[in-house]
Amino acid sequence: MEHKKKIQVKDLDFFYGENQVLYNINLDIPEKKVTALIGPSGCGKSTFLRCLNRMNDLIPGIKVRGKIILDGQDIYDTGVDVVKLRSKVGMVFQKPNPFPKSIFENVAYGFRIKGIKDKDFIDERVKTSLRMAGLWEEVHDRLSSSALGLSGGQQQRLCIARAVAVEPEVLLMDEPASALDPIATKKIEELIYELKKEFTIVIVTHNMQQAARVADYTAFFLMGKLIEFDKTENIFTSPRKKETEDYITGRFG
Amino acid sequence: MDIKKIKENIVFWVIKSAAFLNLLALTIFLFFLVKNGISAISWKFLVLPPRDMMTKGGIMPCIVGTLVLSLGSIIVSLPLGVGAAIYLCEYAKQGKMLRIIRLGINNLAGVPSIVFGLFGLAFFATYLHFKVSILTGILTLGLLSLPVIIGTSEEAIRSVPDTYKEASIALGATKWQTIYKIILPSAIPGIMTGVILSISRVAGETAAIMYTAAVFYSPHLPTSIFQPVMALPYHIYVLATAGTNIDKTRPLQYGTALVLVGLIFLMNFIAIMIRSKKQAKN
Ligand SMILES: Nc1ncnc2c1ncn2[C@@H]1O[C@H](COP(=O)(O)OP(=O)(O)OP(=O)(O)O)[C@@H](O)[C@H]1O
Ligand SMILES: [Mg+2]
């Protein structure tokens, strides 16, 4: 790979209790590129994604083997501050999940929990983040009204603004557009295109065209194994593995 | 009309009449109370202490006593109850121990209040030397309302969607920050429901205070929480069973009951106002 590696995944195994769902994953995620994870339902894409910011830690009985190295440091090392890790590796979820607070407070939340009090700084960052998420024009005159009054697409862009406000380096997105209509989806895709200038993005998607449109690299998962990982154009035009070809041509999955 | 439609109509009418009967019962009850008690109510009745062996005068010390006891008990049980609920929902490991704790709480809710009263007398009043006092009463009533507060708080905390929690954690919040900034604010309306239920129960509680906090008669207001008070429900009980002239004080009894019901309505109303204000903010 000719790009700088942001995250290196080495021999990753993952278990929910006794049930192994990821097998020996090896994958390098390039910096400031979009990497898409594709594969049939239940193949472990979300599980893999949630390993990258240790969200799986919330689930009792999980077991992780192997290494995930972010900027030279294994994030599963004992002594790693997961709170710090998660402000470095942000996440956007499948269903928009704004807090039942005002639009402003949603974006400012990351600063509130860090104990930042500087009002001018927060105002400025909220504004920039909303701009970055392409939402500023739509909400600038109602920042203090509830975020729950926004449309689904707006809510999702608010969640993106909330995630980028704290200036993470990596942005994980788990099917961020699957609950949205085509127009809102298009907006999110354009946004991803903009965001990759500043962030390393890993996105799970079920939508093959979407992967082809937004991703520089694509990883194909099948039953907990990484089958193929390559530049997106190679995956979609000349896959090396038969399983990949079967999947992208819609022969199964 | 087909059979399904008829069935639905019957069910509808049964439900509707059940609701109507409830309303009717409440109306009759209130009417009865007002009719018998209203004659006793006057400005003086509300602001003066009793006199002439409690056959005349007002019930001011009882009103103050009941207010102090119910609010005080909430001050004790709210932090304890919400704290316990947070522990049970967010920190305790699911398992046998947790089931035993839950069972204990549920059983506590079913314990008759007279037993709480006896416990308060034995433990707070005698063993800890708090005597029969406001403090003993508040602690006893606080214990009594604890299961309700824990139960409703737990339910409220559990009903906060996991997606909020995930979003907060993923932004780098600690567990406690997530609880404090996201979960509790969303759970407040539900917790307030518990507070409303507790206030209603505690304000009318007689058995739990008669050995722990209430006095038969006291012309003055207490000056510290180590002194006993008069209280509305106990005053009704005393007038109706042990007064110097039971028949003569009938109107006073109804008047006191009316004031007690009014006070409970008022406290509920305030709690509901706080709750809906919080809900509107969300
Ligand atoms: N919390 C959990 N506890 C136990 N098993 C789980 C849990 N979450 C997921 N699994 C299992 O792990 C496997 C991988 O699930 P995962 O959600 O990662 O798949 P996915 O590729 O994201 O699927 P989808 O495309 O449907 O979102 C599945 O077999 C699933 O049943
Ligand atoms: Mg998934």
Tab-separated table of N, CA, C and O in Angstrom, chain A residues 103-213:
chain	number	residue	atom	x	y	z
A	103	ILE	N	-29.743	21.508	19.595
A	103	ILE	CA	-28.784	21.273	18.517
A	103	ILE	C	-27.393	21.690	18.982
A	103	ILE	O	-26.416	20.957	18.839
A	104	PHE	N	-27.326	22.875	19.583
A	104	PHE	CA	-26.042	23.390	20.056
A	104	PHE	C	-25.401	22.456	21.076
A	104	PHE	O	-24.236	22.090	20.963
A	105	GLU	N	-26.212	22.036	22.068
A	105	GLU	CA	-25.661	21.208	23.141
A	105	GLU	C	-25.193	19.847	22.630
A	105	GLU	O	-24.267	19.254	23.171
A	106	ASN	N	-25.861	19.352	21.586
A	106	ASN	CA	-25.417	18.088	21.005
A	106	ASN	C	-23.987	18.195	20.499
A	106	ASN	O	-23.146	17.345	20.784
A	107	VAL	N	-23.716	19.263	19.776
A	107	VAL	CA	-22.382	19.411	19.194
A	107	VAL	C	-21.370	19.780	20.279
A	107	VAL	O	-20.210	19.383	20.232
A	108	ALA	N	-21.848	20.536	21.288
A	108	ALA	CA	-20.930	20.986	22.336
A	108	ALA	C	-20.629	19.893	23.357
A	108	ALA	O	-19.725	20.040	24.181
A	109	TYR	N	-21.352	18.791	23.279
A	109	TYR	CA	-21.234	17.753	24.321
A	109	TYR	C	-19.791	17.295	24.544
A	109	TYR	O	-19.341	17.141	25.670
A	110	GLY	N	-19.079	17.103	23.444
A	110	GLY	CA	-17.694	16.647	23.549
A	110	GLY	C	-16.818	17.583	24.369
A	110	GLY	O	-15.899	17.147	25.060
A	111	PHE	N	-17.123	18.885	24.304
A	111	PHE	CA	-16.346	19.856	25.084
A	111	PHE	C	-16.799	19.870	26.533
A	111	PHE	O	-16.003	20.017	27.448
A	112	ARG	N	-18.102	19.738	26.727
A	112	ARG	CA	-18.635	19.722	28.092
A	112	ARG	C	-17.995	18.591	28.892
A	112	ARG	O	-17.600	18.780	30.035
A	113	ILE	N	-17.889	17.401	28.274
A	113	ILE	CA	-17.342	16.288	29.054
A	113	ILE	C	-15.836	16.414	29.248
A	113	ILE	O	-15.276	15.811	30.142
A	114	LYS	N	-15.200	17.231	28.427
A	114	LYS	CA	-13.774	17.447	28.648
A	114	LYS	C	-13.540	18.572	29.646
A	114	LYS	O	-12.400	18.914	29.942
A	115	GLY	N	-14.638	19.174	30.103
A	115	GLY	CA	-14.516	20.236	31.090
A	115	GLY	C	-14.066	21.559	30.494
A	115	GLY	O	-13.598	22.441	31.205
A	116	ILE	N	-14.215	21.715	29.163
A	116	ILE	CA	-13.825	22.982	28.534
A	116	ILE	C	-14.908	24.020	28.784
A	116	ILE	O	-16.083	23.769	28.549
A	117	LYS	N	-14.487	25.187	29.295
A	117	LYS	CA	-15.479	26.201	29.684
A	117	LYS	C	-15.489	27.396	28.734
A	117	LYS	O	-16.439	28.161	28.709
A	118	ASP	N	-14.418	27.577	27.983
A	118	ASP	CA	-14.238	28.741	27.124
A	118	ASP	C	-15.386	28.871	26.120
A	118	ASP	O	-15.463	28.139	25.135
A	119	LYS	N	-16.281	29.826	26.387
A	119	LYS	CA	-17.508	29.914	25.616
A	119	LYS	C	-17.250	30.274	24.149
A	119	LYS	O	-17.860	29.688	23.244
A	120	ASP	N	-16.335	31.228	23.933
A	120	ASP	CA	-16.046	31.641	22.554
A	120	ASP	C	-15.495	30.485	21.746
A	120	ASP	O	-15.869	30.272	20.586
A	121	PHE	N	-14.599	29.713	22.384
A	121	PHE	CA	-14.018	28.554	21.719
A	121	PHE	C	-15.107	27.548	21.339
A	121	PHE	O	-15.177	27.080	20.201
A	122	ILE	N	-16.007	27.260	22.292
A	122	ILE	CA	-17.061	26.279	22.025
A	122	ILE	C	-17.981	26.788	20.908
A	122	ILE	O	-18.298	26.055	19.965
A	123	ASP	N	-18.396	28.062	21.009
A	123	ASP	CA	-19.250	28.645	19.964
A	123	ASP	C	-18.619	28.462	18.586
A	123	ASP	O	-19.278	28.042	17.630
A	124	GLU	N	-17.343	28.770	18.533
A	124	GLU	CA	-16.631	28.711	17.265
A	124	GLU	C	-16.559	27.288	16.720
A	124	GLU	O	-16.844	27.029	15.549
A	125	ARG	N	-16.222	26.359	17.636
A	125	ARG	CA	-16.090	24.959	17.220
A	125	ARG	C	-17.438	24.370	16.787
A	125	ARG	O	-17.512	23.604	15.831
A	126	VAL	N	-18.497	24.738	17.494
A	126	VAL	CA	-19.824	24.243	17.142
A	126	VAL	C	-20.172	24.701	15.727
A	126	VAL	O	-20.646	23.928	14.886
A	127	LYS	N	-19.875	25.969	15.484
A	127	LYS	CA	-20.166	26.543	14.172
A	127	LYS	C	-19.361	25.835	13.076
A	127	LYS	O	-19.917	25.389	12.066
A	128	THR	N	-18.064	25.690	13.293
A	128	THR	CA	-17.223	25.029	12.287
A	128	THR	C	-17.691	23.594	12.041
A	128	THR	O	-17.736	23.139	10.893
A	129	SER	N	-18.014	22.900	13.133
A	129	SER	CA	-18.410	21.502	12.981
A	129	SER	C	-19.705	21.385	12.199
A	129	SER	O	-19.854	20.508	11.346
A	130	LEU	N	-20.656	22.279	12.497
A	130	LEU	CA	-21.918	22.241	11.761
A	130	LEU	C	-21.691	22.578	10.291
A	130	LEU	O	-22.319	22.009	9.403
A	131	ARG	N	-20.773	23.509	10.035
A	131	ARG	CA	-20.398	23.827	8.652
A	131	ARG	C	-19.843	22.592	7.969
A	131	ARG	O	-20.229	22.235	6.860
A	132	MET	N	-18.885	21.949	8.677
A	132	MET	CA	-18.245	20.757	8.113
A	132	MET	C	-19.272	19.692	7.773
A	132	MET	O	-19.133	18.986	6.775
A	133	ALA	N	-20.290	19.568	8.618
A	133	ALA	CA	-21.310	18.547	8.385
A	133	ALA	C	-22.378	19.032	7.411
A	133	ALA	O	-23.381	18.355	7.189
A	134	GLY	N	-22.168	20.221	6.862
A	134	GLY	CA	-23.112	20.750	5.886
A	134	GLY	C	-24.479	21.047	6.454
A	134	GLY	O	-25.491	20.965	5.761
A	135	LEU	N	-24.509	21.399	7.739
A	135	LEU	CA	-25.801	21.587	8.395
A	135	LEU	C	-26.022	23.029	8.832
A	135	LEU	O	-27.141	23.429	9.151
A	136	TRP	N	-24.949	23.807	8.809
A	136	TRP	CA	-25.007	25.158	9.366
A	136	TRP	C	-26.123	25.994	8.753
A	136	TRP	O	-26.917	26.612	9.456
A	137	GLU	N	-26.190	25.999	7.424
A	137	GLU	CA	-27.200	26.825	6.745
A	137	GLU	C	-28.608	26.482	7.217
A	137	GLU	O	-29.455	27.360	7.366
A	138	GLU	N	-28.841	25.182	7.444
A	138	GLU	CA	-30.196	24.748	7.784
A	138	GLU	C	-30.565	25.027	9.238
A	138	GLU	O	-31.745	25.148	9.563
A	139	VAL	N	-29.589	25.084	10.136
A	139	VAL	CA	-29.939	25.166	11.555
A	139	VAL	C	-29.416	26.404	12.286
A	139	VAL	O	-29.692	26.574	13.465
A	140	HIS	N	-28.682	27.287	11.590
A	140	HIS	CA	-28.003	28.360	12.324
A	140	HIS	C	-28.965	29.256	13.078
A	140	HIS	O	-28.603	29.858	14.088
A	141	ASP	N	-30.231	29.337	12.645
A	141	ASP	CA	-31.167	30.217	13.346
A	141	ASP	C	-32.002	29.473	14.389
A	141	ASP	O	-32.923	30.039	14.963
A	142	ARG	N	-31.712	28.220	14.625
A	142	ARG	CA	-32.444	27.524	15.679
A	142	ARG	C	-31.539	26.560	16.442
A	142	ARG	O	-31.899	25.401	16.700
A	143	LEU	N	-30.390	27.062	16.809
A	143	LEU	CA	-29.417	26.229	17.514
A	143	LEU	C	-29.922	25.782	18.874
A	143	LEU	O	-29.514	24.753	19.381
A	144	SER	N	-30.845	26.569	19.456
A	144	SER	CA	-31.270	26.220	20.808
A	144	SER	C	-32.533	25.372	20.812
A	144	SER	O	-33.035	25.026	21.874
A	145	SER	N	-33.054	25.025	19.631
A	145	SER	CA	-34.220	24.137	19.661
A	145	SER	C	-33.769	22.683	19.659
A	145	SER	O	-32.628	22.360	19.348
A	146	SER	N	-34.711	21.812	20.028
A	146	SER	CA	-34.347	20.410	20.260
A	146	SER	C	-33.863	19.719	18.994
A	146	SER	O	-34.422	19.895	17.916
A	147	ALA	N	-32.831	18.917	19.143
A	147	ALA	CA	-32.283	18.166	18.014
A	147	ALA	C	-33.273	17.125	17.508
A	147	ALA	O	-33.201	16.701	16.362
A	148	LEU	N	-34.225	16.743	18.376
A	148	LEU	CA	-35.172	15.701	17.975
A	148	LEU	C	-36.184	16.223	16.966
A	148	LEU	O	-36.906	15.449	16.348
A	149	GLY	N	-36.223	17.549	16.784
A	149	GLY	CA	-37.136	18.116	15.802
A	149	GLY	C	-36.573	18.124	14.387
A	149	GLY	O	-37.270	18.514	13.442
A	150	LEU	N	-35.337	17.683	14.223
A	150	LEU	CA	-34.736	17.659	12.877
A	150	LEU	C	-35.188	16.416	12.113
A	150	LEU	O	-35.612	15.432	12.705
A	151	SER	N	-35.051	16.470	10.792
A	151	SER	CA	-35.365	15.285	9.990
A	151	SER	C	-34.273	14.244	10.196
A	151	SER	O	-33.201	14.538	10.724
A	152	GLY	N	-34.551	13.007	9.751
A	152	GLY	CA	-33.583	11.928	9.931
A	152	GLY	C	-32.222	12.248	9.347
A	152	GLY	O	-31.189	12.044	9.989
A	153	GLY	N	-32.229	12.790	8.114
A	153	GLY	CA	-30.966	13.120	7.462
A	153	GLY	C	-30.224	14.228	8.188
A	153	GLY	O	-29.006	14.179	8.347
A	154	GLN	N	-30.989	15.212	8.654
A	154	GLN	CA	-30.369	16.299	9.414
A	154	GLN	C	-29.809	15.780	10.734
A	154	GLN	O	-28.712	16.165	11.142
A	155	GLN	N	-30.570	14.885	11.362
A	155	GLN	CA	-30.093	14.314	12.629
A	155	GLN	C	-28.779	13.574	12.418
A	155	GLN	O	-27.860	13.684	13.227
A	156	GLN	N	-28.689	12.830	11.304
A	156	GLN	CA	-27.465	12.078	11.062
A	156	GLN	C	-26.291	13.031	10.818
A	156	GLN	O	-25.187	12.801	11.294
A	157	ARG	N	-26.550	14.114	10.084
A	157	ARG	CA	-25.465	15.072	9.867
A	157	ARG	C	-25.090	15.776	11.169
A	157	ARG	O	-23.929	16.105	11.402
A	158	LEU	N	-26.109	15.957	12.059
A	158	LEU	CA	-25.803	16.516	13.378
A	158	LEU	C	-24.891	15.561	14.154
A	158	LEU	O	-23.937	15.990	14.814
A	159	CYS	N	-25.171	14.270	14.045
A	159	CYS	CA	-24.324	13.283	14.732
A	159	CYS	C	-22.907	13.313	14.172
A	159	CYS	O	-21.935	13.125	14.909
A	160	ILE	N	-22.796	13.565	12.876
A	160	ILE	CA	-21.461	13.685	12.283
A	160	ILE	C	-20.777	14.948	12.814
A	160	ILE	O	-19.610	14.912	13.218
A	161	ALA	N	-21.530	16.042	12.876
A	161	ALA	CA	-20.966	17.284	13.433
A	161	ALA	C	-20.506	17.059	14.872
A	161	ALA	O	-19.428	17.508	15.274
A	162	ARG	N	-21.326	16.353	15.632
A	162	ARG	CA	-21.003	16.078	17.030
A	162	ARG	C	-19.708	15.260	17.141
A	162	ARG	O	-18.875	15.499	18.000
A	163	ALA	N	-19.568	14.309	16.202
A	163	ALA	CA	-18.372	13.460	16.241
A	163	ALA	C	-17.119	14.219	15.807
A	163	ALA	O	-16.055	14.041	16.389
A	164	VAL	N	-17.251	15.088	14.787
A	164	VAL	CA	-16.043	15.776	14.303
A	164	VAL	C	-15.670	16.971	15.181
A	164	VAL	O	-14.542	17.446	15.111
A	165	ALA	N	-16.625	17.433	16.011
A	165	ALA	CA	-16.360	18.626	16.831
A	165	ALA	C	-15.134	18.439	17.716
A	165	ALA	O	-14.357	19.361	17.907
A	166	VAL	N	-14.962	17.250	18.258
A	166	VAL	CA	-13.846	17.024	19.178
A	166	VAL	C	-12.548	16.701	18.432
A	166	VAL	O	-11.569	16.290	19.042
A	167	GLU	N	-12.573	16.886	17.123
A	167	GLU	CA	-11.402	16.685	16.282
A	167	GLU	C	-10.741	15.325	16.455
A	167	GLU	O	-9.585	15.231	16.858
A	168	PRO	N	-11.488	14.264	16.137
A	168	PRO	CA	-10.879	12.942	16.176
A	168	PRO	C	-9.961	12.804	14.964
A	168	PRO	O	-9.948	13.667	14.094
A	169	GLU	N	-9.188	11.726	14.936
A	169	GLU	CA	-8.344	11.493	13.771
A	169	GLU	C	-8.962	10.446	12.865
A	169	GLU	O	-8.735	10.437	11.665
A	170	VAL	N	-9.720	9.552	13.504
A	170	VAL	CA	-10.386	8.496	12.742
A	170	VAL	C	-11.880	8.636	12.959
A	170	VAL	O	-12.331	8.977	14.046
A	171	LEU	N	-12.655	8.387	11.903
A	171	LEU	CA	-14.102	8.450	12.015
A	171	LEU	C	-14.673	7.113	11.552
A	171	LEU	O	-14.457	6.704	10.408
A	172	LEU	N	-15.368	6.430	12.472
A	172	LEU	CA	-15.977	5.139	12.122
A	172	LEU	C	-17.447	5.362	11.828
A	172	LEU	O	-18.132	6.057	12.572
A	173	MET	N	-17.930	4.789	10.746
A	173	MET	CA	-19.344	4.963	10.404
A	173	MET	C	-19.958	3.611	10.103
A	173	MET	O	-19.521	2.905	9.204
A	174	ASP	N	-21.001	3.259	10.862
A	174	ASP	CA	-21.661	1.975	10.654
A	174	ASP	C	-22.958	2.182	9.877
A	174	ASP	O	-23.966	2.585	10.453
A	175	GLU	N	-22.943	1.921	8.608
A	175	GLU	CA	-24.095	2.133	7.724
A	175	GLU	C	-24.778	3.466	8.010
A	175	GLU	O	-25.955	3.508	8.327
A	176	PRO	N	-24.056	4.571	7.877
A	176	PRO	CA	-24.585	5.865	8.326
A	176	PRO	C	-25.763	6.352	7.505
A	176	PRO	O	-26.479	7.256	7.930
A	177	ALA	N	-25.987	5.773	6.345
A	177	ALA	CA	-27.067	6.286	5.488
A	177	ALA	C	-28.191	5.281	5.310
A	177	ALA	O	-29.133	5.532	4.570
A	178	SER	N	-28.108	4.146	6.008
A	178	SER	CA	-29.079	3.084	5.701
A	178	SER	C	-30.488	3.424	6.156
A	178	SER	O	-31.458	2.862	5.681
A	179	ALA	N	-30.610	4.381	7.095
A	179	ALA	CA	-31.952	4.740	7.546
A	179	ALA	C	-32.472	5.989	6.825
A	179	ALA	O	-33.478	6.555	7.222
A	180	LEU	N	-31.777	6.402	5.767
A	180	LEU	CA	-32.119	7.686	5.139
A	180	LEU	C	-32.625	7.524	3.703
A	180	LEU	O	-32.351	6.527	3.040
A	181	ASP	N	-33.318	8.531	3.217
A	181	ASP	CA	-33.800	8.496	1.837
A	181	ASP	C	-32.662	8.850	0.876
A	181	ASP	O	-31.602	9.294	1.297
A	182	PRO	N	-32.864	8.636	-0.431
A	182	PRO	CA	-31.769	8.813	-1.388
A	182	PRO	C	-31.149	10.209	-1.378
A	182	PRO	O	-29.927	10.343	-1.492
A	183	ILE	N	-31.947	11.251	-1.185
A	183	ILE	CA	-31.389	12.604	-1.210
A	183	ILE	C	-30.501	12.832	0.001
A	183	ILE	O	-29.363	13.313	-0.114
A	184	ALA	N	-31.008	12.418	1.185
A	184	ALA	CA	-30.203	12.562	2.398
A	184	ALA	C	-28.942	11.700	2.296
A	184	ALA	O	-27.861	12.102	2.749
A	185	THR	N	-29.087	10.535	1.669
A	185	THR	CA	-27.932	9.649	1.484
A	185	THR	C	-26.867	10.315	0.636
A	185	THR	O	-25.674	10.275	0.956
A	186	LYS	N	-27.309	10.958	-0.431
A	186	LYS	CA	-26.368	11.624	-1.323
A	186	LYS	C	-25.595	12.696	-0.573
A	186	LYS	O	-24.386	12.833	-0.707
A	187	LYS	N	-26.327	13.448	0.273
A	187	LYS	CA	-25.665	14.486	1.076
A	187	LYS	C	-24.580	13.894	1.962
A	187	LYS	O	-23.491	14.442	2.090
A	188	ILE	N	-24.915	12.766	2.599
A	188	ILE	CA	-23.935	12.123	3.493
A	188	ILE	C	-22.714	11.680	2.687
A	188	ILE	O	-21.569	11.859	3.118
A	189	GLU	N	-22.958	11.131	1.511
A	189	GLU	CA	-21.829	10.668	0.694
A	189	GLU	C	-20.921	11.823	0.282
A	189	GLU	O	-19.699	11.716	0.334
A	190	GLU	N	-21.540	12.931	-0.105
A	190	GLU	CA	-20.732	14.107	-0.463
A	190	GLU	C	-19.918	14.586	0.728
A	190	GLU	O	-18.760	14.985	0.602
A	191	LEU	N	-20.572	14.485	1.880
A	191	LEU	CA	-19.924	14.895	3.111
A	191	LEU	C	-18.700	14.028	3.395
A	191	LEU	O	-17.631	14.536	3.754
A	192	ILE	N	-18.858	12.725	3.207
A	192	ILE	CA	-17.739	11.809	3.437
A	192	ILE	C	-16.569	12.184	2.536
A	192	ILE	O	-15.411	12.193	2.961
A	193	TYR	N	-16.897	12.558	1.317
A	193	TYR	CA	-15.875	12.948	0.368
A	193	TYR	C	-15.080	14.146	0.889
A	193	TYR	O	-13.861	14.218	0.777
A	194	GLU	N	-15.807	15.106	1.492
A	194	GLU	CA	-15.143	16.276	2.080
A	194	GLU	C	-14.329	15.904	3.312
A	194	GLU	O	-13.205	16.367	3.513
A	195	LEU	N	-14.941	15.067	4.142
A	195	LEU	CA	-14.343	14.771	5.450
A	195	LEU	C	-13.025	14.022	5.342
A	195	LEU	O	-12.166	14.126	6.208
A	196	LYS	N	-12.850	13.276	4.251
A	196	LYS	CA	-11.638	12.457	4.198
A	196	LYS	C	-10.373	13.300	4.013
A	196	LYS	O	-9.265	12.807	4.180
A	197	LYS	N	-10.562	14.593	3.700
A	197	LYS	CA	-9.397	15.472	3.670
A	197	LYS	C	-8.779	15.590	5.053
A	197	LYS	O	-7.591	15.846	5.187
A	198	GLU	N	-9.629	15.466	6.079
A	198	GLU	CA	-9.108	15.661	7.432
A	198	GLU	C	-9.088	14.421	8.294
A	198	GLU	O	-8.369	14.358	9.285
A	199	PHE	N	-9.933	13.440	7.924
A	199	PHE	CA	-10.049	12.284	8.801
A	199	PHE	C	-9.784	10.987	8.043
A	199	PHE	O	-9.998	10.915	6.832
A	200	THR	N	-9.328	10.009	8.806
A	200	THR	CA	-9.286	8.651	8.277
A	200	THR	C	-10.670	8.058	8.507
A	200	THR	O	-11.162	8.069	9.639
A	201	ILE	N	-11.309	7.594	7.441
A	201	ILE	CA	-12.690	7.145	7.586
A	201	ILE	C	-12.818	5.649	7.313
A	201	ILE	O	-12.266	5.144	6.329
A	202	VAL	N	-13.518	4.971	8.219
A	202	VAL	CA	-13.847	3.563	7.984
A	202	VAL	C	-15.362	3.462	7.983
A	202	VAL	O	-16.019	3.878	8.942
A	203	ILE	N	-15.932	2.955	6.906
A	203	ILE	CA	-17.382	2.948	6.779
A	203	ILE	C	-17.892	1.548	6.441
A	203	ILE	O	-17.352	0.872	5.573
A	204	VAL	N	-18.900	1.111	7.184
A	204	VAL	CA	-19.579	-0.141	6.869
A	204	VAL	C	-20.740	0.192	5.957
A	204	VAL	O	-21.477	1.147	6.217
A	205	THR	N	-20.899	-0.555	4.888
A	205	THR	CA	-22.076	-0.312	4.054
A	205	THR	C	-22.571	-1.589	3.415
A	205	THR	O	-21.820	-2.514	3.151
A	206	HIS	N	-23.892	-1.629	3.236
A	206	HIS	CA	-24.510	-2.766	2.552
A	206	HIS	C	-24.676	-2.461	1.070
A	206	HIS	O	-25.029	-3.315	0.287
A	207	ASN	N	-24.442	-1.192	0.765
A	207	ASN	CA	-24.782	-0.716	-0.560
A	207	ASN	C	-23.514	-0.696	-1.418
A	207	ASN	O	-22.618	0.108	-1.219
A	208	MET	N	-23.474	-1.611	-2.358
A	208	MET	CA	-22.282	-1.794	-3.181
A	208	MET	C	-21.912	-0.531	-3.947
A	208	MET	O	-20.755	-0.146	-4.034
A	209	GLN	N	-22.941	0.131	-4.525
A	209	GLN	CA	-22.677	1.355	-5.280
A	209	GLN	C	-22.078	2.409	-4.370
A	209	GLN	O	-21.194	3.165	-4.760
A	210	GLN	N	-22.599	2.432	-3.130
A	210	GLN	CA	-22.083	3.415	-2.197
A	210	GLN	C	-20.595	3.188	-1.930
A	210	GLN	O	-19.799	4.127	-1.954
A	211	ALA	N	-20.239	1.934	-1.703
A	211	ALA	CA	-18.828	1.615	-1.483
A	211	ALA	C	-18.008	2.059	-2.685
A	211	ALA	O	-16.965	2.709	-2.543
A	212	ALA	N	-18.521	1.743	-3.870
A	212	ALA	CA	-17.788	2.099	-5.088
A	212	ALA	C	-17.655	3.609	-5.215
A	212	ALA	O	-16.643	4.118	-5.684
A	213	ARG	N	-18.693	4.349	-4.781
A	213	ARG	CA	-18.665	5.811	-4.916
A	213	ARG	C	-17.745	6.482	-3.911
A	213	ARG	O	-17.003	7.385	-4.258
